[in-house]
Structure formats: structure tokens, C-alpha cells
PDB file of N, CA and C in Angstrom:
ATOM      1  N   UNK A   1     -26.987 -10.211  10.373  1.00 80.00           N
ATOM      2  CA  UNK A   1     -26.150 -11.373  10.181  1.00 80.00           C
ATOM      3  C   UNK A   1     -25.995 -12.093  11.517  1.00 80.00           C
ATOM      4  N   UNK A   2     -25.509 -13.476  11.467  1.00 86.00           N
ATOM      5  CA  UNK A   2     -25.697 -14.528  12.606  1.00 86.00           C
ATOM      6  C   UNK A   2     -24.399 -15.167  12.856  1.00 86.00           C
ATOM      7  N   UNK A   3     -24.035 -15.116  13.677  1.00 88.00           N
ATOM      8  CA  UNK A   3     -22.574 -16.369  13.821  1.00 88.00           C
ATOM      9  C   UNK A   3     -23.240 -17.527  13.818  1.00 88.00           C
ATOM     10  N   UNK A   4     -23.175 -18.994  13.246  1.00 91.00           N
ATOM     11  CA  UNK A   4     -23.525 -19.801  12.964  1.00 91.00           C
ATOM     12  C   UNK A   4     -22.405 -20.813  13.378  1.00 91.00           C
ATOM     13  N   UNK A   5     -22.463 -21.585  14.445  1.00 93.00           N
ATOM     14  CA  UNK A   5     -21.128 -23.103  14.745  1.00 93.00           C
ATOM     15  C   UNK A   5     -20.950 -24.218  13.931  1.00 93.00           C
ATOM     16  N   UNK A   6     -20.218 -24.653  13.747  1.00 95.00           N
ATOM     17  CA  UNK A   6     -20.758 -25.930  12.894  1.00 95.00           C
ATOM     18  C   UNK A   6     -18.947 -26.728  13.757  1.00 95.00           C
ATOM     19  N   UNK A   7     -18.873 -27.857  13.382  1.00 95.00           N
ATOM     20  CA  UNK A   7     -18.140 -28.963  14.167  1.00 95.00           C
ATOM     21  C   UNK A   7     -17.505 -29.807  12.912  1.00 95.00           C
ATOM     22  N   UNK A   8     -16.595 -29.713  12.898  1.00 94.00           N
ATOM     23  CA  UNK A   8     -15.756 -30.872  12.165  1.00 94.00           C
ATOM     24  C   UNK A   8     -15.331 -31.816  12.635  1.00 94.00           C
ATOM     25  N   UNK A   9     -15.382 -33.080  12.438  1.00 93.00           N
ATOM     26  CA  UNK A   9     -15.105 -34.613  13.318  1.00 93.00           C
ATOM     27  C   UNK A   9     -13.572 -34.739  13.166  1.00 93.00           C
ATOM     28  N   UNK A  10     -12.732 -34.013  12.119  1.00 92.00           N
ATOM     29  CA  UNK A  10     -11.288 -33.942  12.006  1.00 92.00           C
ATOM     30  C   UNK A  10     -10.974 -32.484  12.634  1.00 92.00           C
ATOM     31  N   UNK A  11     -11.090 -31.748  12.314  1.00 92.00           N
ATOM     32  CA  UNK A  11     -10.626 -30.397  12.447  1.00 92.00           C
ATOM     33  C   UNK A  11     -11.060 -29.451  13.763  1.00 92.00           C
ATOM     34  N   UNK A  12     -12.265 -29.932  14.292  1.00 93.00           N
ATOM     35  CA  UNK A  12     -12.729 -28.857  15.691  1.00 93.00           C
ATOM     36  C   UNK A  12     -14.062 -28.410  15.265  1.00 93.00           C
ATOM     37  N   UNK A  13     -14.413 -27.263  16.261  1.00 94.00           N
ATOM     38  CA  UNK A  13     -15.284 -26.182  15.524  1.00 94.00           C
ATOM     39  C   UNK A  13     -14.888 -25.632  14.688  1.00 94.00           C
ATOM     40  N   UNK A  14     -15.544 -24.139  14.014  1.00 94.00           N
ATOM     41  CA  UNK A  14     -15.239 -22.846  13.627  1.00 94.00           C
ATOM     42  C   UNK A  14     -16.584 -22.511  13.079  1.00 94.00           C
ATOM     43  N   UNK A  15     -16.542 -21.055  12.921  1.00 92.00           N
ATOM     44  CA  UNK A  15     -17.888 -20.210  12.806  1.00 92.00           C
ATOM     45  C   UNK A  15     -18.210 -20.116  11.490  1.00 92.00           C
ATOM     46  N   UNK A  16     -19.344 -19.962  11.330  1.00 92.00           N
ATOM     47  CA  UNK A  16     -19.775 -19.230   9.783  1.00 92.00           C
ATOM     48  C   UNK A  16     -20.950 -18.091   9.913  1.00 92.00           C
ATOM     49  N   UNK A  17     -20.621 -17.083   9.183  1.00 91.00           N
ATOM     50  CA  UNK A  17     -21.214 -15.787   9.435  1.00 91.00           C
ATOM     51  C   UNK A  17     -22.563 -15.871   8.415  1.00 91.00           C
ATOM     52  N   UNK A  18     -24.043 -15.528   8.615  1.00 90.00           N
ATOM     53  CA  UNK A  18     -24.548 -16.050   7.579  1.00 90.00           C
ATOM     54  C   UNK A  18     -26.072 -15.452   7.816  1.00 90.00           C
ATOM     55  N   UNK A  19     -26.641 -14.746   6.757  1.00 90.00           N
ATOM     56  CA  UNK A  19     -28.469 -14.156   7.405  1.00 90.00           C
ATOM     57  C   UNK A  19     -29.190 -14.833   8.029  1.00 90.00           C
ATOM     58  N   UNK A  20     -29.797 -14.439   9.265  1.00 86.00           N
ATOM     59  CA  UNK A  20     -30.457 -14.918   9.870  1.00 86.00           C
ATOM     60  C   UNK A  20     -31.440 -16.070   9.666  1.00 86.00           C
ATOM     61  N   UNK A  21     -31.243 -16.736  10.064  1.00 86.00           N
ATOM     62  CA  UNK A  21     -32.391 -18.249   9.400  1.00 86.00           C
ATOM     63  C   UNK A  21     -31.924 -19.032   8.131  1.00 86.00           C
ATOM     64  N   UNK A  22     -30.643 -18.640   7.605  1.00 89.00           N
ATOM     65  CA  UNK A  22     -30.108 -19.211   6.362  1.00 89.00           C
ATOM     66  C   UNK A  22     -28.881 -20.628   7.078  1.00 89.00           C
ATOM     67  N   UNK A  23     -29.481 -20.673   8.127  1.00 90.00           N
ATOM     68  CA  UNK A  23     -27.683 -21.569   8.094  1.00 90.00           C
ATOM     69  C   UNK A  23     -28.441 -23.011   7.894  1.00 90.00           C
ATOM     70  N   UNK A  24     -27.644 -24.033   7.203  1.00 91.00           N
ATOM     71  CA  UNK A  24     -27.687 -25.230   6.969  1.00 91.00           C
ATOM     72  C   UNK A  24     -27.369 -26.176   7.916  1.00 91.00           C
ATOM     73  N   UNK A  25     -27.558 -27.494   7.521  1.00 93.00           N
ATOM     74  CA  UNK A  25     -27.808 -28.535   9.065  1.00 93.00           C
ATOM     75  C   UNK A  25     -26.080 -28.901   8.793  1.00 93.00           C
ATOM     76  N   UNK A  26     -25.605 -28.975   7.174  1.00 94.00           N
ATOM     77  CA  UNK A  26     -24.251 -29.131   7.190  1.00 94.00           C
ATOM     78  C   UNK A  26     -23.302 -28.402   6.589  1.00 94.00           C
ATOM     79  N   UNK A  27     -22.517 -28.042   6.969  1.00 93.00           N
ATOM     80  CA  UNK A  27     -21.201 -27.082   5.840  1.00 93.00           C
ATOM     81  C   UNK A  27     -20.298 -27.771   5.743  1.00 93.00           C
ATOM     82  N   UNK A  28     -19.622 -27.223   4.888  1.00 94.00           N
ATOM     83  CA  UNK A  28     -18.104 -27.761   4.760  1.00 94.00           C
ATOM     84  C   UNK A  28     -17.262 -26.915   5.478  1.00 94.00           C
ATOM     85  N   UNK A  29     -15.971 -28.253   5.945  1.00 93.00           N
ATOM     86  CA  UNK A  29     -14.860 -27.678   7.317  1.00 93.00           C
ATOM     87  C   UNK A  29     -14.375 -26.472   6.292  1.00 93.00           C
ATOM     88  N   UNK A  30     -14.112 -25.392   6.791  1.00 88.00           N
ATOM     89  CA  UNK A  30     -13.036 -24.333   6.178  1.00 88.00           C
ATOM     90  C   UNK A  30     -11.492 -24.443   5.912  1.00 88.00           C
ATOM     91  N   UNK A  31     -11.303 -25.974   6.464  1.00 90.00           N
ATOM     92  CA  UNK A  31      -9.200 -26.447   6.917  1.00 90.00           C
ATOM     93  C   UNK A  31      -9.830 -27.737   5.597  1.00 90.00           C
ATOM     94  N   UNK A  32     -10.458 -29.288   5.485  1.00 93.00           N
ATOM     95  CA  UNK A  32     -10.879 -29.717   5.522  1.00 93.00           C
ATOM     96  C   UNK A  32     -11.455 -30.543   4.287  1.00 93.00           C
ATOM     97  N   UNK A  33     -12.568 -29.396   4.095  1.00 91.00           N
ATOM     98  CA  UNK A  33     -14.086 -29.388   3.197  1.00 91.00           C
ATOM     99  C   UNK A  33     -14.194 -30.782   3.129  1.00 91.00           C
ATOM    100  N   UNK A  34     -14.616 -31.088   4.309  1.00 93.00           N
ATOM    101  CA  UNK A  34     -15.340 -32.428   4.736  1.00 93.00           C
ATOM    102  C   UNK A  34     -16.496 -31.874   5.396  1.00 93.00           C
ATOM    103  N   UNK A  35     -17.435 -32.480   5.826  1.00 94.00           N
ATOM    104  CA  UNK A  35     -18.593 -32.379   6.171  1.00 94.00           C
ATOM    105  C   UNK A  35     -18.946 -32.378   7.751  1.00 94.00           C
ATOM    106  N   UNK A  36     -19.501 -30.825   7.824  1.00 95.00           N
ATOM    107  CA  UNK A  36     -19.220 -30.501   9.329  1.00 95.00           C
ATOM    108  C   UNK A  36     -20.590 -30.498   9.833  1.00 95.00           C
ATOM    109  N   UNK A  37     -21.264 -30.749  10.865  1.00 95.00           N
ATOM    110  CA  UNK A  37     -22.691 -30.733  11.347  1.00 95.00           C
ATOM    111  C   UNK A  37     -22.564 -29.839  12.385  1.00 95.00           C
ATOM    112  N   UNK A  38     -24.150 -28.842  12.592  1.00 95.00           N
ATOM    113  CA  UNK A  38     -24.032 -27.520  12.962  1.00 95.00           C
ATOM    114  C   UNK A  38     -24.254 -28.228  14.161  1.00 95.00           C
ATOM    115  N   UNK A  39     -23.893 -26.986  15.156  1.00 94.00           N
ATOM    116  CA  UNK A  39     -24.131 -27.111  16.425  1.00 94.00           C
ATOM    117  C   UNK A  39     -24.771 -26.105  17.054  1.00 94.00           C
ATOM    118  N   UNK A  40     -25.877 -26.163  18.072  1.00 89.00           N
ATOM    119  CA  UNK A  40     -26.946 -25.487  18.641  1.00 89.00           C
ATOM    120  C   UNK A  40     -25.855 -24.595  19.961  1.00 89.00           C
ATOM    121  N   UNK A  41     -25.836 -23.680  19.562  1.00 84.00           N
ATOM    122  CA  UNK A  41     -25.562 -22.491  21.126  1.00 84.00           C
ATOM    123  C   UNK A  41     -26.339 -21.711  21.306  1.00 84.00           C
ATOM    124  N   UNK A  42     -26.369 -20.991  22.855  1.00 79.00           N
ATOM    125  CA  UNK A  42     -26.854 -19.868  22.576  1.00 79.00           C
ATOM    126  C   UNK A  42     -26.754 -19.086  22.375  1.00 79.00           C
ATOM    127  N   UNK A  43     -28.438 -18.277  21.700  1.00 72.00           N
ATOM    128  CA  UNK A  43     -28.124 -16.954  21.021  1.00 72.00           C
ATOM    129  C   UNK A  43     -26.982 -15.812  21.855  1.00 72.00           C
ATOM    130  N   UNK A  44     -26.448 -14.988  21.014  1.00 66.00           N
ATOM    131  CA  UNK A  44     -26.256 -13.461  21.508  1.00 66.00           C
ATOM    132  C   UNK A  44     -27.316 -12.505  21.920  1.00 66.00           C
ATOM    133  N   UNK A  45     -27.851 -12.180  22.637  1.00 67.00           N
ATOM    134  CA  UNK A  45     -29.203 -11.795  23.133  1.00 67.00           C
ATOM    135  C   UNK A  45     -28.761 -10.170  23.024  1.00 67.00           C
ATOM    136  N   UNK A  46     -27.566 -10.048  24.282  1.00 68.00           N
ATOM    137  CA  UNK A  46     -27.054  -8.212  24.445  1.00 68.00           C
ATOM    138  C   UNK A  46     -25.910  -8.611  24.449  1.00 68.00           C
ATOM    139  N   UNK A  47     -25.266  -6.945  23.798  1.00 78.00           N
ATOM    140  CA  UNK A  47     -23.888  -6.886  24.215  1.00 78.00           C
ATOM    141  C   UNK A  47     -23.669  -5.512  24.730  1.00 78.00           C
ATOM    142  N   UNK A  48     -22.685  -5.812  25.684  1.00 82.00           N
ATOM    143  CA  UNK A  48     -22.070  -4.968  26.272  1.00 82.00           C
ATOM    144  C   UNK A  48     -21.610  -3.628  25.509  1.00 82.00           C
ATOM    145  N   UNK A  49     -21.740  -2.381  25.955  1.00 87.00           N
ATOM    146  CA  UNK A  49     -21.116  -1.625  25.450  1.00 87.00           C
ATOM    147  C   UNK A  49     -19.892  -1.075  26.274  1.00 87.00           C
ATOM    148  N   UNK A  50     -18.961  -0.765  25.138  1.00 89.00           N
ATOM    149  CA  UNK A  50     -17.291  -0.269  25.674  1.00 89.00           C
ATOM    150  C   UNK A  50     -17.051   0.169  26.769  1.00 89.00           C
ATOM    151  N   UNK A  51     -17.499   1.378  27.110  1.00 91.00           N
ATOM    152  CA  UNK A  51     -17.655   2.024  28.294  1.00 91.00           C
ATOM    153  C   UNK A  51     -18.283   1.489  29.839  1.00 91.00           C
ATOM    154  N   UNK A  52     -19.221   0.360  29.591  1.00 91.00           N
ATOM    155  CA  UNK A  52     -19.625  -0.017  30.526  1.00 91.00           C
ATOM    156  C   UNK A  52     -18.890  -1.365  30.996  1.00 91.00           C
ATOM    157  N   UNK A  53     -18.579  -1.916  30.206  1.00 88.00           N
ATOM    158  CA  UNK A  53     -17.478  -3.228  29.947  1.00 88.00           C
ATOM    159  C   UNK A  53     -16.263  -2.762  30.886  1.00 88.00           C
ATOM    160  N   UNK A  54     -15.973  -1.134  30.241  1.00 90.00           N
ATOM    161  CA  UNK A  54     -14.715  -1.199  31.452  1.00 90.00           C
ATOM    162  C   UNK A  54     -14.873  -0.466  32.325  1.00 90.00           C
ATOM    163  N   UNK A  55     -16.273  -0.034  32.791  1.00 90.00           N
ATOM    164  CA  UNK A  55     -16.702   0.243  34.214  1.00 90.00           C
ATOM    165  C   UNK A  55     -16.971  -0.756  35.295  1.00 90.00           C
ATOM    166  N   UNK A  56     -17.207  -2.015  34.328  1.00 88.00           N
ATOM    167  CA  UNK A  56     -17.511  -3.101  35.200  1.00 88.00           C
ATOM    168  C   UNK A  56     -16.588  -4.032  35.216  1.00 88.00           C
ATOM    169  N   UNK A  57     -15.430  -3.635  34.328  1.00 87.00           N
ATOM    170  CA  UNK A  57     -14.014  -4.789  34.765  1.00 87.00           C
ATOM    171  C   UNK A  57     -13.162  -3.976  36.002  1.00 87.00           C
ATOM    172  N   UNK A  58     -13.548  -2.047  35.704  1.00 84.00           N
ATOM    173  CA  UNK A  58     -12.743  -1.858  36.711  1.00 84.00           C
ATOM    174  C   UNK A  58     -13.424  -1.984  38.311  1.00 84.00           C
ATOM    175  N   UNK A  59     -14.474  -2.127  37.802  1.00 85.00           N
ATOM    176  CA  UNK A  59     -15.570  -2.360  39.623  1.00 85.00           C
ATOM    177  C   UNK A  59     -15.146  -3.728  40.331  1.00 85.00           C
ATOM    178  N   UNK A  60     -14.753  -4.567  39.198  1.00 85.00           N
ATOM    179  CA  UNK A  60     -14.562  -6.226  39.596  1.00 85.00           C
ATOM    180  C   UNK A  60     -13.167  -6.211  40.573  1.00 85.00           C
ATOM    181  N   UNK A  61     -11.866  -5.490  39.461  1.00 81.00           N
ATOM    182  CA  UNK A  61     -10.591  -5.420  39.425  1.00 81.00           C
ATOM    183  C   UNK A  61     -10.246  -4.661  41.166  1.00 81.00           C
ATOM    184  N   UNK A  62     -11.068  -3.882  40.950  1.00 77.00           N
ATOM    185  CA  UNK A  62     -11.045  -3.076  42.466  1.00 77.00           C
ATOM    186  C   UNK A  62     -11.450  -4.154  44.028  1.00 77.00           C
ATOM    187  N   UNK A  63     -12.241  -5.089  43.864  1.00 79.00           N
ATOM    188  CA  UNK A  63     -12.257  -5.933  44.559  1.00 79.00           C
ATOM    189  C   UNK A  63     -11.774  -6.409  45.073  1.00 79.00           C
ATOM    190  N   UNK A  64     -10.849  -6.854  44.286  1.00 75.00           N
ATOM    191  CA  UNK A  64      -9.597  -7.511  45.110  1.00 75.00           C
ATOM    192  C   UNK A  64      -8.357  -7.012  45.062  1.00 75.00           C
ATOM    193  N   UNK A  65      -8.068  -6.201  44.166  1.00 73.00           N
ATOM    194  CA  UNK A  65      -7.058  -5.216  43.932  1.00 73.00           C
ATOM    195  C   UNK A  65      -6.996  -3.652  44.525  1.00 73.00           C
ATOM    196  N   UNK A  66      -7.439  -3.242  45.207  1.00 73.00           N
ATOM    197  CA  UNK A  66      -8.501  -1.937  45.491  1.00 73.00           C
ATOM    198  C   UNK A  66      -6.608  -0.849  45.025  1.00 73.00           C
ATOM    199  N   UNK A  67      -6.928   0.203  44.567  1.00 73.00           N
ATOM    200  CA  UNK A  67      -5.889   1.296  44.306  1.00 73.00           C
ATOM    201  C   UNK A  67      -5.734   2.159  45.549  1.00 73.00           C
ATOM    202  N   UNK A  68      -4.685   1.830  45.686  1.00 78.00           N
ATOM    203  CA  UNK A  68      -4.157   3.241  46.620  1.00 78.00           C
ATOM    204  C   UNK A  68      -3.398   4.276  46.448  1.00 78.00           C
ATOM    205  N   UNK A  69      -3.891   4.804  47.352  1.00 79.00           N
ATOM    206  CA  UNK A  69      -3.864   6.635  47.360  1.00 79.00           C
ATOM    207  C   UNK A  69      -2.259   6.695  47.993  1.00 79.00           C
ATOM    208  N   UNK A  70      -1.347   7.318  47.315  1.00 85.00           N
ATOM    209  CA  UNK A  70      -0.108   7.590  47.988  1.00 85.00           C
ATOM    210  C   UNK A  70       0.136   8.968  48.727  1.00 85.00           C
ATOM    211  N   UNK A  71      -0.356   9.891  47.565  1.00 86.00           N
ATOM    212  CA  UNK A  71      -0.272  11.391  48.002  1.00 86.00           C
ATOM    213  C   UNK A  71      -1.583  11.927  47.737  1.00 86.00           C
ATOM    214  N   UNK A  72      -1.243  13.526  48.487  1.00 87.00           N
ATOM    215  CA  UNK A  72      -2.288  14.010  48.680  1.00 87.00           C
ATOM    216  C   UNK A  72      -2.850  14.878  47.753  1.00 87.00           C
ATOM    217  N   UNK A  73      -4.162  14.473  46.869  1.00 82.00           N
ATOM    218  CA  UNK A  73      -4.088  15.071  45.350  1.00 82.00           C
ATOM    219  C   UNK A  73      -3.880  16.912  45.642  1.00 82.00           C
ATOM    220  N   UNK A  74      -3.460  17.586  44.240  1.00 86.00           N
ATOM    221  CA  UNK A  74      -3.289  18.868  44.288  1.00 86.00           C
ATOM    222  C   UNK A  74      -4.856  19.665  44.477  1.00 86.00           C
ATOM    223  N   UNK A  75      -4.718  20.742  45.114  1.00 84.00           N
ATOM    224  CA  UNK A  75      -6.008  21.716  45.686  1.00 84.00           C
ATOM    225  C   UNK A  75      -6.023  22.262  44.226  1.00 84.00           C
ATOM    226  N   UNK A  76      -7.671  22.212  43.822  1.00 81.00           N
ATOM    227  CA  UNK A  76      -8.188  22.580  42.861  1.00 81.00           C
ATOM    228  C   UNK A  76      -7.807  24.440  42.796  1.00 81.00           C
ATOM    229  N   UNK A  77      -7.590  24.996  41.709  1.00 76.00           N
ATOM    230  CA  UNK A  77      -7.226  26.407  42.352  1.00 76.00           C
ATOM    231  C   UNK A  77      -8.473  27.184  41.441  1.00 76.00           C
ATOM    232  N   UNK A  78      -9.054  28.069  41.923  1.00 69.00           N
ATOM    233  CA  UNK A  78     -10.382  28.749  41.554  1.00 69.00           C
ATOM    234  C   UNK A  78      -9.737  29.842  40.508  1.00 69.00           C
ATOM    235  N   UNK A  79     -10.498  30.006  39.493  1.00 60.00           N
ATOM    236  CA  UNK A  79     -10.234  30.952  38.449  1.00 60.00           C
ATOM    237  C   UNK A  79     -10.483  32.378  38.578  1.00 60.00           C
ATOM    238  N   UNK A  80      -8.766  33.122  38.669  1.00 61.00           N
ATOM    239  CA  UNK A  80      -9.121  34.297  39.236  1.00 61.00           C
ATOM    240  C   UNK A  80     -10.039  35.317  38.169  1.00 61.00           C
ATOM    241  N   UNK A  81     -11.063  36.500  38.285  1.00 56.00           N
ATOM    242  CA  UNK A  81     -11.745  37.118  37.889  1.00 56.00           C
ATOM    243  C   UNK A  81     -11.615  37.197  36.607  1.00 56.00           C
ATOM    244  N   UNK A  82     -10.017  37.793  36.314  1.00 59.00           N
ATOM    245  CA  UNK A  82      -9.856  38.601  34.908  1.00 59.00           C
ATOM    246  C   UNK A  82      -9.844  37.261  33.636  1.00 59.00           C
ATOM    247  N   UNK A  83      -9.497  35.863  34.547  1.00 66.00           N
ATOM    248  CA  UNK A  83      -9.268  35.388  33.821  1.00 66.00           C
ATOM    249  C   UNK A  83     -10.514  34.263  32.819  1.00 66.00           C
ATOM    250  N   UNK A  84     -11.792  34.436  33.978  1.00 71.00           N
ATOM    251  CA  UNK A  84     -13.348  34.085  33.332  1.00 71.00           C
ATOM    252  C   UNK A  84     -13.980  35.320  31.711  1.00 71.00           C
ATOM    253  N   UNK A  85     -13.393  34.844  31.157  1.00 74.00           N
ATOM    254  CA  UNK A  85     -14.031  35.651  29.932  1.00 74.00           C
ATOM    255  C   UNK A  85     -15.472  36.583  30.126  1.00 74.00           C
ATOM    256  N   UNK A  86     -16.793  35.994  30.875  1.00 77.00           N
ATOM    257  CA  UNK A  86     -17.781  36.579  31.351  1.00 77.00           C
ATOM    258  C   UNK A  86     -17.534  37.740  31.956  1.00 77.00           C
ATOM    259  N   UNK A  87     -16.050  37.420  32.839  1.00 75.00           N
ATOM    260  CA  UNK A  87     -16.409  38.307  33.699  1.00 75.00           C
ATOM    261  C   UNK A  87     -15.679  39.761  33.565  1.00 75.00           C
ATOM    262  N   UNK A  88     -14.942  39.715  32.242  1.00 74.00           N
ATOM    263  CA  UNK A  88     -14.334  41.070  31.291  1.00 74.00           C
ATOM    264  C   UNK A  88     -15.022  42.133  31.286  1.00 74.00           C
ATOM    265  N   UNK A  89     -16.218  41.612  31.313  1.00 76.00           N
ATOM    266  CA  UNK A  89     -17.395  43.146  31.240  1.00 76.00           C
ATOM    267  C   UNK A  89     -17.577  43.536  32.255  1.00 76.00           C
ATOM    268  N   UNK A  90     -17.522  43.270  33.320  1.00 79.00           N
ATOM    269  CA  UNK A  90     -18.354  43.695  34.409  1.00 79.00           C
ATOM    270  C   UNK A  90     -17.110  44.780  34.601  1.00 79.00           C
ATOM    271  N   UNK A  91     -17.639  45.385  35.446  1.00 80.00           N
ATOM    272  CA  UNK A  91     -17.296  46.844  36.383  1.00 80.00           C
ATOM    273  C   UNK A  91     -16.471  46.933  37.066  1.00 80.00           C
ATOM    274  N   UNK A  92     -15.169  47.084  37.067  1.00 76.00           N
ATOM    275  CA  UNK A  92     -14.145  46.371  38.272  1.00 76.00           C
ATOM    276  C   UNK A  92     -14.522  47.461  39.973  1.00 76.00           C
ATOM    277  N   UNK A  93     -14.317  47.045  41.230  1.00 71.00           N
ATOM    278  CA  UNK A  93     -14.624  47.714  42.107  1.00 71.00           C
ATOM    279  C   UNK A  93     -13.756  48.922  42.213  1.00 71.00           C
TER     280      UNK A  93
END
């Protein structure tokens, strides 16, 4: 499916959703139903996906905003022996 523009001489734009290669030179306004003539944009080529969208708003945001560090994060604490499931079997010294 295609987003398709079309222009009303009273009302503005607005979109019409429609199979590829099916859209007409005129529709009717959706507010209107007067006679709206399409308008040429360009295609949607790519879109962004979620994750990268807000890897790259927060790369932008950091620019000029950069985050600061107040405190000093907590020391990672290493998992003592008994408590690695693997390591239940082994042989204690």
C-alpha cells in the first residue's frame, strides 16, 4: 500500500492510502467531496527502525546537551563461587 497526497483548493491537503499504482489524477476532499488534484512527493524509499531512531536522536541530543556524570557509579561485585551454579560441582579446596 502507498500514501497517496491529493490537495483541496478549499480544505488543504490530506492523504489517501491506496495499492500501488492505483491512485487517480483526482479524488474527492474527505471534509468537502469537492474535487481535489493529486500532488507529486517524494517517495518513502527507507525507514528508520525504532532502535536506531533513538540511537540517533540520542547521538544528536548529546551534542549539545552532553549528560553528566554526578557520582561515582557502584563497583561491579564478582560472583562469589557457591553462588555460580557451574561451579556446585566442583571439589571445594
Amino acid at each position: 500500500m502507498a500514501t497517496y497526497q491529493y490537495r483541496c483548493a478549499a480544505c488543504g491537503p490530506f492523504d489517501v492510502v491506496r495499492p500501488i499504482g492505483r491512485a487517480l489524477a483526482e479524488e474527492p476532499c474527505e471534509s468537502c467531496a469537492g474535487p481535489a488534484r493529486r500532488v507529486f512527493t517524494a517517495p518513502l524509499l527507507a525507514r528508520t527502525s525504532a532502535p536506531l531512531a533513538r540511537a540517533l536522536h540520542a547521538q544528536e541530543a548529546s551534542a549539545h546537551e552532553p549528560w553528566v556524570v554526578t557520582d561515582v557509579p557502584p563497583a561491579r561485585r564478582r560472583p562469589t563461587p557457591a553462588a555460580d551454579p557451574r561451579q556446585a560441582g566442583l571439589p571445594k579446596p
